[in-house]
XYZ file of C-alpha atoms in Angstrom:
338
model
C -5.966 41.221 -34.866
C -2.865 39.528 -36.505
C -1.464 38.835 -33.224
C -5.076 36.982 -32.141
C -5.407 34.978 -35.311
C -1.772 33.956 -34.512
C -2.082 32.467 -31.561
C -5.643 30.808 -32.532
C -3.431 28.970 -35.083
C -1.076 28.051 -32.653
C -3.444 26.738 -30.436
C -4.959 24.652 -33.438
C -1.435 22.923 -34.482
C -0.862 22.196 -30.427
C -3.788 20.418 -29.976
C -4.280 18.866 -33.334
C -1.905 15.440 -32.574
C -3.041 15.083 -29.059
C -5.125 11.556 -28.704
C -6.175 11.799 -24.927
C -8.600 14.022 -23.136
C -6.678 14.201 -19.689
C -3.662 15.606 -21.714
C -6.244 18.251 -23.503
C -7.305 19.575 -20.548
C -3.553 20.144 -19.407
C -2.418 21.766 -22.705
C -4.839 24.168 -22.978
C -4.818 25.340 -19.739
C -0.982 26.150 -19.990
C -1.553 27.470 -23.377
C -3.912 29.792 -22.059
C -1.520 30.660 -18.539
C 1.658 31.683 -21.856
C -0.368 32.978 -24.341
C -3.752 34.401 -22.985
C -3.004 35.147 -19.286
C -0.210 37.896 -20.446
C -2.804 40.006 -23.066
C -4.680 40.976 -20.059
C -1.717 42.874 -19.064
C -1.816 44.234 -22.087
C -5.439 45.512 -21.745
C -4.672 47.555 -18.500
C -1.790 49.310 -19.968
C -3.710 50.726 -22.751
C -5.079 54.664 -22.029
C -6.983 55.499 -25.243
C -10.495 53.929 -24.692
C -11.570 53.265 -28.094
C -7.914 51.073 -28.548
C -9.274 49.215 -25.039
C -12.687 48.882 -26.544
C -11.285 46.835 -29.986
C -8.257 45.221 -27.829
C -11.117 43.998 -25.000
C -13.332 42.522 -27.987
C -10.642 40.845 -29.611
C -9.124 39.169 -26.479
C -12.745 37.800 -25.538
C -13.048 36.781 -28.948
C -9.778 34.585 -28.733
C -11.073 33.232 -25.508
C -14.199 32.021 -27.090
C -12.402 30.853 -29.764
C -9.878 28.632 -27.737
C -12.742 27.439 -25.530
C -14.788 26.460 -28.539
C -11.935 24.767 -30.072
C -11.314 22.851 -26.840
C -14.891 21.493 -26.770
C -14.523 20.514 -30.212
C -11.873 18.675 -29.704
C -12.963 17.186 -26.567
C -15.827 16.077 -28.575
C -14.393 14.359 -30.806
C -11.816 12.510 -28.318
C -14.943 11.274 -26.209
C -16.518 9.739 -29.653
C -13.402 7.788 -30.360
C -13.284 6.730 -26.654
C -16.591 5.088 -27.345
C -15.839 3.706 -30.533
C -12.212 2.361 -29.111
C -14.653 0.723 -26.266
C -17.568 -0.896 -28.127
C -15.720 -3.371 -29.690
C -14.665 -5.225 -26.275
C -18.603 -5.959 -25.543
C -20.992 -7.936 -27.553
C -24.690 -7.552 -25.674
C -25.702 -10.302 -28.247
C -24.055 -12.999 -25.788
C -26.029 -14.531 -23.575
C -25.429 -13.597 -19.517
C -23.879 -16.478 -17.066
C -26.396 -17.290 -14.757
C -25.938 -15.523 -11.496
C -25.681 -18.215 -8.578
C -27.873 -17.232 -5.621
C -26.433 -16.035 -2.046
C -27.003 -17.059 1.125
C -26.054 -15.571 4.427
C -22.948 -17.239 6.178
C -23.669 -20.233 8.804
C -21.724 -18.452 11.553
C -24.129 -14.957 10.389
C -27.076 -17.715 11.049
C -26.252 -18.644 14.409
C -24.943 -14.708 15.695
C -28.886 -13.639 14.170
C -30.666 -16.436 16.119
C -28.382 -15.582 18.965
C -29.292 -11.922 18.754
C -33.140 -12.580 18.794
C -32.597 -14.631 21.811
C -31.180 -11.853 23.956
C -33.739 -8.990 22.604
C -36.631 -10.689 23.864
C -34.736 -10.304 27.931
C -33.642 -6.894 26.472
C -30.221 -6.973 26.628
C -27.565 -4.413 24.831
C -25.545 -6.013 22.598
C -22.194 -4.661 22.583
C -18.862 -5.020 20.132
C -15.448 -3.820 21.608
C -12.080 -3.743 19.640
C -10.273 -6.567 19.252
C -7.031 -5.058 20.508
C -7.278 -5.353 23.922
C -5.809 -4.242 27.058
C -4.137 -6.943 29.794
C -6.171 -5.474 32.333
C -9.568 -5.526 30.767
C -8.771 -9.607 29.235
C -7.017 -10.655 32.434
C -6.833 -8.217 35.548
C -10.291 -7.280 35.644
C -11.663 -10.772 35.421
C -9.234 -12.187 38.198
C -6.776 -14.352 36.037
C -3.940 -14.557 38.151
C -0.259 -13.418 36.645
C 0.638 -17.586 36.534
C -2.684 -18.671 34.849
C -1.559 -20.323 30.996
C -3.468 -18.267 28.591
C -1.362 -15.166 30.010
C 1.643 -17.064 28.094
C 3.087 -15.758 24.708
C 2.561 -19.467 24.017
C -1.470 -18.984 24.294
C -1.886 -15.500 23.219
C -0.963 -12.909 20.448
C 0.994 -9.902 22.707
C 1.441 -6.709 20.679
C 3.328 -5.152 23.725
C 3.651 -6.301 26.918
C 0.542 -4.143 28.021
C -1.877 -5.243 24.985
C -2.650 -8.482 23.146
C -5.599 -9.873 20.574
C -8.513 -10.673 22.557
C -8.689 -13.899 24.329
C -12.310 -13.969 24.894
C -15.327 -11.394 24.275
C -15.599 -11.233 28.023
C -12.915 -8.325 27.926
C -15.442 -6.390 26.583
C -18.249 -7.002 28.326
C -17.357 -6.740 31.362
C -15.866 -2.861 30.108
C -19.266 -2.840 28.775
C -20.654 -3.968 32.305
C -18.491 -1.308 34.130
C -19.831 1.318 32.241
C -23.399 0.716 33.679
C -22.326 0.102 37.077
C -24.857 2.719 38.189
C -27.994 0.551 37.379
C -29.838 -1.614 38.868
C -29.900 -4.344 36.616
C -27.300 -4.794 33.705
C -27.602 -6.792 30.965
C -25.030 -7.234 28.271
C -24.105 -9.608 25.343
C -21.154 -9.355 23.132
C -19.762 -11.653 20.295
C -16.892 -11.484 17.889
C -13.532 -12.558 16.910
C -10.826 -13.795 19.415
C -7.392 -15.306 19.021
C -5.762 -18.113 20.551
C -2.273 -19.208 19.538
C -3.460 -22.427 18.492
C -2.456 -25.136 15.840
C -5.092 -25.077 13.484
C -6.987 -28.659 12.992
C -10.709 -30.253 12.311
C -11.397 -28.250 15.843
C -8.747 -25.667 16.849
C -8.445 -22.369 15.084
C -6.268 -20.059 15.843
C -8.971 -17.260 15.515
C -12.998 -18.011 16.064
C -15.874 -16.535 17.467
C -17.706 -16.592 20.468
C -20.285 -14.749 21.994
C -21.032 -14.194 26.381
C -23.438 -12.749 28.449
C -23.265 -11.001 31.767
C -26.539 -10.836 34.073
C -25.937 -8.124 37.181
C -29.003 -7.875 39.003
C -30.215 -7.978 43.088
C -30.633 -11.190 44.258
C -29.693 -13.751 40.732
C -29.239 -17.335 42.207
C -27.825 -20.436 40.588
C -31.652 -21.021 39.554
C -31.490 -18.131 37.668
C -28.205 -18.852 35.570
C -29.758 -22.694 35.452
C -33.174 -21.595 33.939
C -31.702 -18.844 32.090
C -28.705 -21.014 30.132
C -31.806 -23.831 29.801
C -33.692 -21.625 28.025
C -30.977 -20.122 25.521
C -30.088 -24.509 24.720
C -33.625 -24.467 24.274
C -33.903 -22.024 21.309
C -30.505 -22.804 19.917
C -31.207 -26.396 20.016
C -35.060 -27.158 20.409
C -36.766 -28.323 23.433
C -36.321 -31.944 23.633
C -32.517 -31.836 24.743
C -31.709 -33.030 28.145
C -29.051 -30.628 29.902
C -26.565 -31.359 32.650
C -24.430 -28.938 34.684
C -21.281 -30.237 35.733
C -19.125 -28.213 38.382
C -15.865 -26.153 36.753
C -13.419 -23.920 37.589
C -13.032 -20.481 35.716
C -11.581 -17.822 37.333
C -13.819 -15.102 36.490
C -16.999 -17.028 38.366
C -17.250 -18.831 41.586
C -19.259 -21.137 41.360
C -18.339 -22.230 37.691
C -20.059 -24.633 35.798
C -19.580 -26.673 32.317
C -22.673 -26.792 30.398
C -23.558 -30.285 28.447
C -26.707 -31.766 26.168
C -27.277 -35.195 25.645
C -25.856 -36.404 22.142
C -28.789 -36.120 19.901
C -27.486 -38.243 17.647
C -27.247 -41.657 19.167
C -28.353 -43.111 22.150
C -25.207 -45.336 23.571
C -22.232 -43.253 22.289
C -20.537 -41.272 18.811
C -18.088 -39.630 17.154
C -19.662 -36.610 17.895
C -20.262 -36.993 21.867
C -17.066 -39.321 21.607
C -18.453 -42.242 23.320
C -19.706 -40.132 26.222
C -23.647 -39.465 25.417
C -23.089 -35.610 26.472
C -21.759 -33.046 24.483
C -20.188 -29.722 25.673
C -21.927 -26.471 25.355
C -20.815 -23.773 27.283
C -18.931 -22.715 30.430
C -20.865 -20.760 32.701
C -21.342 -19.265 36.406
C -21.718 -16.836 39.096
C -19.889 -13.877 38.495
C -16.590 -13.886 41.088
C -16.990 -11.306 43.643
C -13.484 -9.729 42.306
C -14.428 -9.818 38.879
C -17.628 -7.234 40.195
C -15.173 -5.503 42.167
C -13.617 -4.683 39.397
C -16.303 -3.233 37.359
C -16.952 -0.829 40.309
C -20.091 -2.903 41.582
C -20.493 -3.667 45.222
C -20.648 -7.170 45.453
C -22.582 -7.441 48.745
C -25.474 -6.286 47.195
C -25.120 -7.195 43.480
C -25.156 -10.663 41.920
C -24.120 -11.435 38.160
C -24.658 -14.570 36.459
C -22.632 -15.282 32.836
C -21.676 -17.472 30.302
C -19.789 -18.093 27.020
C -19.799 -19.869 24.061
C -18.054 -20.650 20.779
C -20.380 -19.496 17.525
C -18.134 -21.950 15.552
C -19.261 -25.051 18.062
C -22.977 -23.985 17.897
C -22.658 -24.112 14.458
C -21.093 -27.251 14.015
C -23.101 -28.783 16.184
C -26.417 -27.734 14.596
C -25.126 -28.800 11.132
C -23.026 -31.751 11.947
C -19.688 -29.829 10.610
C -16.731 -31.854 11.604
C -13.926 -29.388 10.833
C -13.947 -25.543 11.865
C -11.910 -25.089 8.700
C -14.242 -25.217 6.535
C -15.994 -22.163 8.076
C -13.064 -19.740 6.614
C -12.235 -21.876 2.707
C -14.828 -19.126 1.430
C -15.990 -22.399 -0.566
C -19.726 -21.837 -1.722
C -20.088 -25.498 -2.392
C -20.801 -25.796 1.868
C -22.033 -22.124 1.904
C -25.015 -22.613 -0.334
C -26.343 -25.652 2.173
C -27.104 -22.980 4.875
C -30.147 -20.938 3.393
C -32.575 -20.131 5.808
């Protein structure tokens, strides 16, 4: 019993001076692996049962003991944590006032953009930003010469994948995946790079959202009426629209989108003198560009078009710089509550 008692004191003057609870735990477990662990060894090699009997009841009696001591200990080292704590917090002084949230202008325009395309039931997609060359520029027939295949236009990782140029890399992956049906209908937004000087409207990252329309028989009226009515509920109903031939490789034929300046009537800074303002770029999907996505192109038409979230939004709120989209500042935040 000597032998017990022993090592209870030993335990007692080990953990006496120690202030922490992590280093508690630690001690008495490797007290108990050099002090405790070995007695069981002990136990076994004993043959008379009545010296096993008193040698079993005093070894659980030292494990109780050392656990009890532990706890005790532990105890007491949690109460002084609290007591060390209290003293940093005064619940007497009164609470800042807690400024109220609102969702991000370019979150306002994606949502009203969303509920747009559910009503035609379209699937809203989201591909990777790391892109492949083939899905940004081979699969939408951008010839090896065109400029935003330069190093001096876009972010290359490798010479086989860059930082998306446009969503349309990824809907028209999302597009190819569906070539089997009949009609296809597809909408995807997010971030995409351009190795641009950053100014009141150039950003070297923004976001923009396109659609893709692959159906029998779509005409020009379709894409007209279709675009129209997307101005319509961005915008309201009273803007006048204009399509103005383009040239995109991806559709042929490609049109620039434009509304009449609804904030003068003979020419602004924000129409810059002109009485239109540009929307969008839009079109009929280029035979190749269908080709590509494994449709037959005979007998499938697609209409599509794109569109900076960052320019919708600055239009709607008469932003002048893009910048002030990503300053995090809550002072031009808090104006956009819905």
């Amino acid at each position: 019993m000597d032998q017990f008692k022993n090592i209870i004191d030993d335990f007692k003057t080990t953990i006496s001076s120690i202030d922490n609870q992590r280093e508690l735990l630690v001690t008495k477990n490797i007290f108990v692996k050099k002090h405790v662990s070995p007695l069981f060894g002990q136990l076994k090699q004993l043959n008379e049962l009545e010296a096993k009997k008193a040698f079993g009841k005093d070894l659980n009696y030292l494990q109780e003991t050392i656990q009890q001591l532990f706890e005790e200990k532990n105890q007491q080292l949690e109460i002084n944590l609290d007591q060390s704590i209290k003293p940093a917090y005064d619940l007497m002084i009164p609470a800042l006032d807690l400024v109220d949230g609102s969702i991000h202008p370019l979150n306002l325009v994606i949502n009203q953009i969303v509920d747009f395309f559910k009503k035609f039931n379209f699937t809203i997609t989201n591909y990777p930003e790391l892109v492949s060359t083939k899905h940004c520029f081979d699969d939408l027939n951008i010839p090896l010469d065109h400029p935003g295949r330069s190093t001096t236009d876009t972010f290359y990782v490798n010479d086989k994948q860059l930082l998306r140029t446009h969503c349309t890399a990824g809907t028209i992956e999302a597009v190819a995946s569906m070539n089997k049906h009949k009609d296809i209908r597809v909408i995807s937004f997010g971030n995409v790079y351009r190795n641009d000087t950053d100014d009141a409207t150039h950003s070297h990252q923004f976001m923009q959202m396109d659609f893709m329309w692959v159906k029998k028989d779509l005409s020009l009226a379709n894409l007209k009426w279709f675009v129209t009515k997307f101005i319509e509920h961005m915008f309201g109903n009273d803007l006048k629209t204009r399509f103005r031939l383009s040239h995109f490789p991806f559709t042929e034929p490609s049109f620039e989108v434009d509304v009449e300046c609804w904030n003068c009537q003979s020419g602004c800074f924000l129409c810059k003198k002109t009485r239109w303002i540009e929307i969008m770029g839009s079109g009929i999907l280029h035979p190749k560009v269908l080709e590509a996505a494994h449709i037959d192109s005979e007998k499938m038409v697609g209409i599509a078009a794109g569109i900076g979230i960052e320019r919708i939004a600055m239009l709607k709120n008469n932003i002048t710089d893009i910048r002030d989209f990503y300053l995090n500042d809550f002072r031009f935040i808090k104006q956009f509550y819905e």
